[in-house]
Amino acid sequence: MAASRQPLLCHVEFGGAVAGREPPEAAPEGLEAVFPREVGLFADTFPEETRYGFCGHVLTIAQHHGARLGVAAPVWEAALTLCKYFEKQKLNFWGKKVIELGAGTGIVGILATLLGMYRGDVTITDLPLALEQIQENVHRNVPAAHLARARVCALSWGLDHEEFLRDYDFILGADIVYLKDTYPLLIRTLRHLCGPHSTIYLSSKMRQEHSTAVFYEALLPLHFASELAYRDENENINIYRVTSKQNKDGCF
């Protein structure tokens, strides 16, 4: 059945949140599971434009809902929580080397670009299907003269991570821990990207059905030092600050 197309929607949120649909409970195997293709899961196909206010910046974010992008289309609550955390903590990305994983809309990486006052280098990544949406949002929010500061490129966890630099200052991820099959791939990627001076911020909805807590409490501590930096009880969202178990060679 053909998906219906609705008019472009626009509304404004300042430091607020948009309720999204939960990722599907049953996930196919492999990297394609990140973008479920079953039309029944995302039967409505429509573009949406939302504005969010953080740290004195108003971000205009496009979301192309539908079966093609699936869970990559929406702005998830965990991403907004991470952006609000940046605002509350007054994090400074000036001159920093930053990478976002599983960016979806790119909102977290875009805010990091703006908070770096165009003096940092931000790489915003996801699987190839999501890159067009991310690129659109980068162009909507980053001045043309500074677009080189926000690089958009594909990264498949555990497969092509070695094509990326090591020892980023900040590694960011929002709601990327929800498919158990991808957990070892994510760990492998984090181990490559992380250096002795890196800080990783991971913001997650703590979904019991996806064993999210198992990732943070059992798997992640095997490879990294991790602490709970912030918890939103109402939304059941945790933000973890993660660093390497250091030696002179970096992560191990």
mmCIF file of N, CA and C in Angstrom, residues 112-222:
data_model
loop_
_atom_site.group_PDB
_atom_site.id
_atom_site.type_symbol
_atom_site.label_atom_id
_atom_site.label_comp_id
_atom_site.label_asym_id
_atom_site.label_seq_id
_atom_site.Cartn_x
_atom_site.Cartn_y
_atom_site.Cartn_z
ATOM 1 N N ALA A 112 27.238 20.819 18.576
ATOM 2 C CA ALA A 112 28.665 20.824 18.923
ATOM 3 C C ALA A 112 29.444 21.742 17.990
ATOM 4 N N THR A 113 29.078 21.763 16.720
ATOM 5 C CA THR A 113 29.724 22.660 15.757
ATOM 6 C C THR A 113 29.519 24.117 16.150
ATOM 7 N N LEU A 114 28.279 24.447 16.500
ATOM 8 C CA LEU A 114 27.972 25.828 16.871
ATOM 9 C C LEU A 114 28.641 26.211 18.191
ATOM 10 N N LEU A 115 28.707 25.274 19.128
ATOM 11 C CA LEU A 115 29.335 25.571 20.414
ATOM 12 C C LEU A 115 30.858 25.662 20.299
ATOM 13 N N GLY A 116 31.399 25.142 19.211
ATOM 14 C CA GLY A 116 32.828 25.298 18.953
ATOM 15 C C GLY A 116 33.172 26.617 18.303
ATOM 16 N N MET A 117 32.140 27.461 18.095
ATOM 17 C CA MET A 117 32.340 28.786 17.499
ATOM 18 C C MET A 117 33.124 28.688 16.191
ATOM 19 N N TYR A 118 32.886 27.574 15.462
ATOM 20 C CA TYR A 118 33.527 27.343 14.165
ATOM 21 C C TYR A 118 35.041 27.275 14.256
ATOM 22 N N ARG A 119 35.545 26.919 15.446
ATOM 23 C CA ARG A 119 36.984 26.730 15.623
ATOM 24 C C ARG A 119 37.313 25.275 15.954
ATOM 25 N N GLY A 120 36.294 24.430 15.947
ATOM 26 C CA GLY A 120 36.518 23.009 16.160
ATOM 27 C C GLY A 120 36.333 22.255 14.858
ATOM 28 N N ASP A 121 36.521 20.947 14.919
ATOM 29 C CA ASP A 121 36.291 20.085 13.761
ATOM 30 C C ASP A 121 35.349 18.973 14.180
ATOM 31 N N VAL A 122 34.169 18.946 13.582
ATOM 32 C CA VAL A 122 33.127 17.993 13.957
ATOM 33 C C VAL A 122 32.845 17.062 12.781
ATOM 34 N N THR A 123 32.854 15.771 13.057
ATOM 35 C CA THR A 123 32.508 14.763 12.058
ATOM 36 C C THR A 123 31.202 14.113 12.497
ATOM 37 N N ILE A 124 30.195 14.175 11.636
ATOM 38 C CA ILE A 124 28.862 13.656 11.950
ATOM 39 C C ILE A 124 28.631 12.423 11.094
ATOM 40 N N THR A 125 28.394 11.279 11.730
ATOM 41 C CA THR A 125 28.375 10.010 10.992
ATOM 42 C C THR A 125 27.096 9.221 11.225
ATOM 43 N N ASP A 126 26.808 8.385 10.241
ATOM 44 C CA ASP A 126 25.736 7.399 10.331
ATOM 45 C C ASP A 126 25.889 6.492 9.124
ATOM 46 N N LEU A 127 24.975 5.550 8.975
ATOM 47 C CA LEU A 127 24.982 4.711 7.783
ATOM 48 C C LEU A 127 24.586 5.548 6.565
ATOM 49 N N PRO A 128 24.933 5.098 5.355
ATOM 50 C CA PRO A 128 24.733 5.921 4.157
ATOM 51 C C PRO A 128 23.312 6.445 3.958
ATOM 52 N N LEU A 129 22.289 5.666 4.322
ATOM 53 C CA LEU A 129 20.912 6.106 4.105
ATOM 54 C C LEU A 129 20.575 7.407 4.821
ATOM 55 N N ALA A 130 21.223 7.665 5.932
ATOM 56 C CA ALA A 130 20.877 8.838 6.748
ATOM 57 C C ALA A 130 21.636 10.093 6.351
ATOM 58 N N LEU A 131 22.630 9.973 5.494
ATOM 59 C CA LEU A 131 23.526 11.103 5.260
ATOM 60 C C LEU A 131 22.840 12.289 4.590
ATOM 61 N N GLU A 132 21.888 12.023 3.698
ATOM 62 C CA GLU A 132 21.218 13.122 3.011
ATOM 63 C C GLU A 132 20.438 13.986 4.004
ATOM 64 N N GLN A 133 19.760 13.340 4.941
ATOM 65 C CA GLN A 133 19.016 14.091 5.956
ATOM 66 C C GLN A 133 19.965 14.896 6.841
ATOM 67 N N ILE A 134 21.078 14.287 7.244
ATOM 68 C CA ILE A 134 22.055 15.000 8.075
ATOM 69 C C ILE A 134 22.622 16.194 7.318
ATOM 70 N N GLN A 135 22.989 15.969 6.063
ATOM 71 C CA GLN A 135 23.564 17.051 5.267
ATOM 72 C C GLN A 135 22.581 18.204 5.116
ATOM 73 N N GLU A 136 21.323 17.884 4.919
ATOM 74 C CA GLU A 136 20.303 18.925 4.830
ATOM 75 C C GLU A 136 20.271 19.759 6.105
ATOM 76 N N ASN A 137 20.334 19.102 7.242
ATOM 77 C CA ASN A 137 20.268 19.826 8.508
ATOM 78 C C ASN A 137 21.534 20.626 8.783
ATOM 79 N N VAL A 138 22.672 20.113 8.372
ATOM 80 C CA VAL A 138 23.906 20.888 8.498
ATOM 81 C C VAL A 138 23.794 22.179 7.692
ATOM 82 N N HIS A 139 23.318 22.077 6.468
ATOM 83 C CA HIS A 139 23.196 23.262 5.614
ATOM 84 C C HIS A 139 22.156 24.237 6.151
ATOM 85 N N ARG A 140 21.139 23.732 6.856
ATOM 86 C CA ARG A 140 20.127 24.607 7.434
ATOM 87 C C ARG A 140 20.679 25.420 8.612
ATOM 88 N N ASN A 141 21.671 24.906 9.310
ATOM 89 C CA ASN A 141 22.045 25.472 10.594
ATOM 90 C C ASN A 141 23.474 26.002 10.703
ATOM 91 N N VAL A 142 24.347 25.575 9.831
ATOM 92 C CA VAL A 142 25.740 26.031 9.875
ATOM 93 C C VAL A 142 25.965 27.017 8.725
ATOM 94 N N PRO A 143 26.448 28.217 9.018
ATOM 95 C CA PRO A 143 26.688 29.203 7.954
ATOM 96 C C PRO A 143 27.595 28.632 6.862
ATOM 97 N N ALA A 144 27.337 29.025 5.627
ATOM 98 C CA ALA A 144 28.066 28.483 4.481
ATOM 99 C C ALA A 144 29.574 28.652 4.620
ATOM 100 N N ALA A 145 29.984 29.742 5.216
ATOM 101 C CA ALA A 145 31.417 30.009 5.351
ATOM 102 C C ALA A 145 32.105 29.035 6.296
ATOM 103 N N HIS A 146 31.309 28.292 7.095
ATOM 104 C CA HIS A 146 31.890 27.409 8.105
ATOM 105 C C HIS A 146 31.496 25.948 7.908
ATOM 106 N N LEU A 147 30.952 25.615 6.741
ATOM 107 C CA LEU A 147 30.492 24.250 6.503
ATOM 108 C C LEU A 147 31.615 23.225 6.607
ATOM 109 N N ALA A 148 32.835 23.651 6.318
ATOM 110 C CA ALA A 148 33.963 22.724 6.405
ATOM 111 C C ALA A 148 34.204 22.240 7.826
ATOM 112 N N ARG A 149 33.640 22.940 8.811
ATOM 113 C CA ARG A 149 33.809 22.553 10.212
ATOM 114 C C ARG A 149 32.878 21.418 10.626
ATOM 115 N N ALA A 150 31.922 21.072 9.767
ATOM 116 C CA ALA A 150 30.976 19.994 10.075
ATOM 117 C C ALA A 150 30.975 19.007 8.911
ATOM 118 N N ARG A 151 31.759 17.978 9.034
ATOM 119 C CA ARG A 151 31.908 16.988 7.966
ATOM 120 C C ARG A 151 30.899 15.861 8.175
ATOM 121 N N VAL A 152 30.194 15.491 7.128
ATOM 122 C CA VAL A 152 29.197 14.419 7.180
ATOM 123 C C VAL A 152 29.711 13.238 6.378
ATOM 124 N N CYS A 153 29.766 12.062 6.991
ATOM 125 C CA CYS A 153 30.263 10.897 6.264
ATOM 126 C C CYS A 153 29.722 9.607 6.870
ATOM 127 N N ALA A 154 29.805 8.548 6.066
ATOM 128 C CA ALA A 154 29.300 7.244 6.485
ATOM 129 C C ALA A 154 30.292 6.549 7.397
ATOM 130 N N LEU A 155 29.746 5.881 8.412
ATOM 131 C CA LEU A 155 30.558 5.050 9.290
ATOM 132 C C LEU A 155 29.716 3.847 9.695
ATOM 133 N N SER A 156 30.170 2.664 9.309
ATOM 134 C CA SER A 156 29.526 1.410 9.706
ATOM 135 C C SER A 156 30.337 0.807 10.845
ATOM 136 N N TRP A 157 29.734 0.778 12.026
ATOM 137 C CA TRP A 157 30.462 0.335 13.211
ATOM 138 C C TRP A 157 31.087 -1.038 13.007
ATOM 139 N N GLY A 158 32.315 -1.147 13.430
ATOM 140 C CA GLY A 158 33.002 -2.431 13.377
ATOM 141 C C GLY A 158 33.492 -2.828 12.012
ATOM 142 N N LEU A 159 33.201 -2.030 10.990
ATOM 143 C CA LEU A 159 33.585 -2.375 9.620
ATOM 144 C C LEU A 159 34.594 -1.387 9.043
ATOM 145 N N ASP A 160 34.240 -0.103 9.022
ATOM 146 C CA ASP A 160 35.149 0.875 8.414
ATOM 147 C C ASP A 160 35.629 1.929 9.407
ATOM 148 N N HIS A 161 35.544 1.618 10.702
ATOM 149 C CA HIS A 161 35.952 2.591 11.719
ATOM 150 C C HIS A 161 37.434 2.934 11.638
ATOM 151 N N GLU A 162 38.239 2.022 11.102
ATOM 152 C CA GLU A 162 39.677 2.278 11.032
ATOM 153 C C GLU A 162 40.030 3.336 9.991
ATOM 154 N N GLU A 163 39.072 3.723 9.167
ATOM 155 C CA GLU A 163 39.291 4.811 8.219
ATOM 156 C C GLU A 163 39.244 6.174 8.905
ATOM 157 N N PHE A 164 38.829 6.195 10.165
ATOM 158 C CA PHE A 164 38.699 7.444 10.908
ATOM 159 C C PHE A 164 39.891 7.626 11.842
ATOM 160 N N LEU A 165 40.103 8.875 12.226
ATOM 161 C CA LEU A 165 41.212 9.217 13.103
ATOM 162 C C LEU A 165 41.025 8.590 14.481
ATOM 163 N N ARG A 166 42.097 8.530 15.233
ATOM 164 C CA ARG A 166 42.029 8.107 16.614
ATOM 165 C C ARG A 166 42.108 9.335 17.520
ATOM 166 N N ASP A 167 41.775 9.133 18.779
ATOM 167 C CA ASP A 167 42.003 10.147 19.806
ATOM 168 C C ASP A 167 41.206 11.434 19.570
ATOM 169 N N TYR A 168 39.897 11.293 19.329
ATOM 170 C CA TYR A 168 39.028 12.473 19.291
ATOM 171 C C TYR A 168 38.935 13.062 20.688
ATOM 172 N N ASP A 169 38.727 14.367 20.766
ATOM 173 C CA ASP A 169 38.520 14.992 22.070
ATOM 174 C C ASP A 169 37.176 14.564 22.662
ATOM 175 N N PHE A 170 36.152 14.549 21.808
ATOM 176 C CA PHE A 170 34.820 14.143 22.248
ATOM 177 C C PHE A 170 34.209 13.167 21.237
ATOM 178 N N ILE A 171 33.592 12.121 21.768
ATOM 179 C CA ILE A 171 32.845 11.159 20.968
ATOM 180 C C ILE A 171 31.427 11.159 21.515
ATOM 181 N N LEU A 172 30.452 11.406 20.663
ATOM 182 C CA LEU A 172 29.075 11.624 21.097
ATOM 183 C C LEU A 172 28.135 10.596 20.474
ATOM 184 N N GLY A 173 27.146 10.186 21.247
ATOM 185 C CA GLY A 173 26.129 9.279 20.729
ATOM 186 C C GLY A 173 24.845 9.429 21.514
ATOM 187 N N ALA A 174 23.717 9.528 20.809
ATOM 188 C CA ALA A 174 22.410 9.677 21.458
ATOM 189 C C ALA A 174 21.458 8.607 20.941
ATOM 190 N N ASP A 175 20.967 7.789 21.865
ATOM 191 C CA ASP A 175 20.030 6.704 21.561
ATOM 192 C C ASP A 175 20.562 5.766 20.484
ATOM 193 N N ILE A 176 21.815 5.377 20.639
ATOM 194 C CA ILE A 176 22.422 4.440 19.688
ATOM 195 C C ILE A 176 22.597 3.052 20.302
ATOM 196 N N VAL A 177 22.160 2.885 21.557
ATOM 197 C CA VAL A 177 22.313 1.593 22.235
ATOM 198 C C VAL A 177 20.925 0.974 22.386
ATOM 199 N N TYR A 178 20.490 0.225 21.375
ATOM 200 C CA TYR A 178 19.174 -0.413 21.470
ATOM 201 C C TYR A 178 19.066 -1.709 20.678
ATOM 202 N N LEU A 179 20.120 -2.103 19.955
ATOM 203 C CA LEU A 179 20.112 -3.374 19.226
ATOM 204 C C LEU A 179 21.295 -4.211 19.689
ATOM 205 N N LYS A 180 21.003 -5.308 20.354
ATOM 206 C CA LYS A 180 22.064 -6.108 20.977
ATOM 207 C C LYS A 180 23.097 -6.592 19.965
ATOM 208 N N ASP A 181 22.670 -6.893 18.734
ATOM 209 C CA ASP A 181 23.606 -7.384 17.724
ATOM 210 C C ASP A 181 24.679 -6.358 17.382
ATOM 211 N N THR A 182 24.380 -5.080 17.602
ATOM 212 C CA THR A 182 25.348 -4.032 17.257
ATOM 213 C C THR A 182 26.261 -3.656 18.414
ATOM 214 N N TYR A 183 26.009 -4.153 19.618
ATOM 215 C CA TYR A 183 26.797 -3.744 20.772
ATOM 216 C C TYR A 183 28.293 -4.050 20.611
ATOM 217 N N PRO A 184 28.677 -5.262 20.185
ATOM 218 C CA PRO A 184 30.112 -5.517 19.992
ATOM 219 C C PRO A 184 30.728 -4.619 18.912
ATOM 220 N N LEU A 185 29.959 -4.295 17.871
ATOM 221 C CA LEU A 185 30.453 -3.424 16.804
ATOM 222 C C LEU A 185 30.673 -2.004 17.320
ATOM 223 N N LEU A 186 29.755 -1.549 18.166
ATOM 224 C CA LEU A 186 29.905 -0.213 18.750
ATOM 225 C C LEU A 186 31.122 -0.159 19.666
ATOM 226 N N ILE A 187 31.306 -1.184 20.484
ATOM 227 C CA ILE A 187 32.481 -1.223 21.366
ATOM 228 C C ILE A 187 33.764 -1.195 20.552
ATOM 229 N N ARG A 188 33.826 -1.971 19.487
ATOM 230 C CA ARG A 188 35.016 -2.011 18.638
ATOM 231 C C ARG A 188 35.303 -0.635 18.051
ATOM 232 N N THR A 189 34.249 0.054 17.646
ATOM 233 C CA THR A 189 34.410 1.384 17.064
ATOM 234 C C THR A 189 34.873 2.391 18.109
ATOM 235 N N LEU A 190 34.274 2.346 19.287
ATOM 236 C CA LEU A 190 34.675 3.262 20.358
ATOM 237 C C LEU A 190 36.130 3.044 20.761
ATOM 238 N N ARG A 191 36.557 1.799 20.795
ATOM 239 C CA ARG A 191 37.940 1.506 21.172
ATOM 240 C C ARG A 191 38.924 2.094 20.168
ATOM 241 N N HIS A 192 38.530 2.121 18.904
ATOM 242 C CA HIS A 192 39.410 2.702 17.889
ATOM 243 C C HIS A 192 39.441 4.230 18.001
ATOM 244 N N LEU A 193 38.278 4.838 18.151
ATOM 245 C CA LEU A 193 38.182 6.296 18.132
ATOM 246 C C LEU A 193 38.719 6.938 19.401
ATOM 247 N N CYS A 194 38.662 6.205 20.497
ATOM 248 C CA CYS A 194 39.000 6.751 21.812
ATOM 249 C C CYS A 194 40.498 6.756 22.041
ATOM 250 N N GLY A 195 40.981 7.842 22.624
ATOM 251 C CA GLY A 195 42.382 7.936 23.016
ATOM 252 C C GLY A 195 42.480 8.221 24.499
ATOM 253 N N PRO A 196 43.684 8.369 25.014
ATOM 254 C CA PRO A 196 43.862 8.568 26.458
ATOM 255 C C PRO A 196 43.264 9.863 26.982
ATOM 256 N N HIS A 197 42.997 10.815 26.099
ATOM 257 C CA HIS A 197 42.437 12.096 26.537
ATOM 258 C C HIS A 197 41.020 12.310 26.014
ATOM 259 N N SER A 198 40.401 11.281 25.454
ATOM 260 C CA SER A 198 39.054 11.397 24.896
ATOM 261 C C SER A 198 37.996 11.331 25.992
ATOM 262 N N THR A 199 36.885 12.023 25.747
ATOM 263 C CA THR A 199 35.693 11.896 26.585
ATOM 264 C C THR A 199 34.535 11.486 25.694
ATOM 265 N N ILE A 200 33.850 10.426 26.092
ATOM 266 C CA ILE A 200 32.698 9.917 25.359
ATOM 267 C C ILE A 200 31.445 10.270 26.157
ATOM 268 N N TYR A 201 30.452 10.857 25.482
ATOM 269 C CA TYR A 201 29.149 11.086 26.099
ATOM 270 C C TYR A 201 28.111 10.259 25.346
ATOM 271 N N LEU A 202 27.467 9.342 26.069
ATOM 272 C CA LEU A 202 26.422 8.505 25.495
ATOM 273 C C LEU A 202 25.121 8.754 26.248
ATOM 274 N N SER A 203 24.086 9.143 25.521
ATOM 275 C CA SER A 203 22.777 9.410 26.098
ATOM 276 C C SER A 203 21.810 8.340 25.611
ATOM 277 N N SER A 204 21.135 7.660 26.544
ATOM 278 C CA SER A 204 20.301 6.519 26.155
ATOM 279 C C SER A 204 18.996 6.458 26.930
ATOM 280 N N LYS A 205 17.940 6.146 26.214
ATOM 281 C CA LYS A 205 16.702 5.696 26.840
ATOM 282 C C LYS A 205 16.977 4.287 27.353
ATOM 283 N N MET A 206 16.711 4.050 28.632
ATOM 284 C CA MET A 206 17.081 2.782 29.254
ATOM 285 C C MET A 206 15.964 1.751 29.047
ATOM 286 N N ARG A 207 15.937 1.193 27.848
ATOM 287 C CA ARG A 207 14.873 0.259 27.460
ATOM 288 C C ARG A 207 15.212 -1.153 27.931
ATOM 289 N N GLN A 208 14.379 -1.679 28.799
ATOM 290 C CA GLN A 208 14.614 -3.019 29.319
ATOM 291 C C GLN A 208 14.540 -4.060 28.216
ATOM 292 N N GLU A 209 13.621 -3.868 27.285
ATOM 293 C CA GLU A 209 13.430 -4.866 26.225
ATOM 294 C C GLU A 209 14.615 -4.959 25.284
ATOM 295 N N HIS A 210 15.481 -3.949 25.285
ATOM 296 C CA HIS A 210 16.664 -3.961 24.430
ATOM 297 C C HIS A 210 17.956 -4.165 25.220
ATOM 298 N N SER A 211 17.817 -4.482 26.504
ATOM 299 C CA SER A 211 18.982 -4.761 27.361
ATOM 300 C C SER A 211 19.985 -3.604 27.347
ATOM 301 N N THR A 212 19.473 -2.390 27.328
ATOM 302 C CA THR A 212 20.353 -1.227 27.315
ATOM 303 C C THR A 212 21.241 -1.190 28.556
ATOM 304 N N ALA A 213 20.673 -1.523 29.710
ATOM 305 C CA ALA A 213 21.450 -1.503 30.945
ATOM 306 C C ALA A 213 22.588 -2.516 30.905
ATOM 307 N N VAL A 214 22.384 -3.635 30.225
ATOM 308 C CA VAL A 214 23.440 -4.650 30.120
ATOM 309 C C VAL A 214 24.653 -4.072 29.405
ATOM 310 N N PHE A 215 24.416 -3.289 28.369
ATOM 311 C CA PHE A 215 25.522 -2.654 27.647
ATOM 312 C C PHE A 215 26.338 -1.771 28.585
ATOM 313 N N TYR A 216 25.645 -0.930 29.365
ATOM 314 C CA TYR A 216 26.346 0.040 30.202
ATOM 315 C C TYR A 216 26.921 -0.574 31.476
ATOM 316 N N GLU A 217 26.270 -1.575 32.004
ATOM 317 C CA GLU A 217 26.689 -2.114 33.297
ATOM 318 C C GLU A 217 27.622 -3.322 33.181
ATOM 319 N N ALA A 218 27.538 -4.037 32.059
ATOM 320 C CA ALA A 218 28.340 -5.257 31.928
ATOM 321 C C ALA A 218 29.366 -5.185 30.807
ATOM 322 N N LEU A 219 28.967 -4.675 29.639
ATOM 323 C CA LEU A 219 29.855 -4.708 28.474
ATOM 324 C C LEU A 219 30.809 -3.523 28.436
ATOM 325 N N LEU A 220 30.286 -2.328 28.557
ATOM 326 C CA LEU A 220 31.120 -1.125 28.451
ATOM 327 C C LEU A 220 32.242 -1.085 29.495
ATOM 328 N N PRO A 221 31.972 -1.440 30.771
ATOM 329 C CA PRO A 221 33.042 -1.374 31.785
ATOM 330 C C PRO A 221 34.194 -2.345 31.553
ATOM 331 N N LEU A 222 34.010 -3.321 30.681
ATOM 332 C CA LEU A 222 35.120 -4.213 30.359
ATOM 333 C C LEU A 222 36.229 -3.488 29.607
#
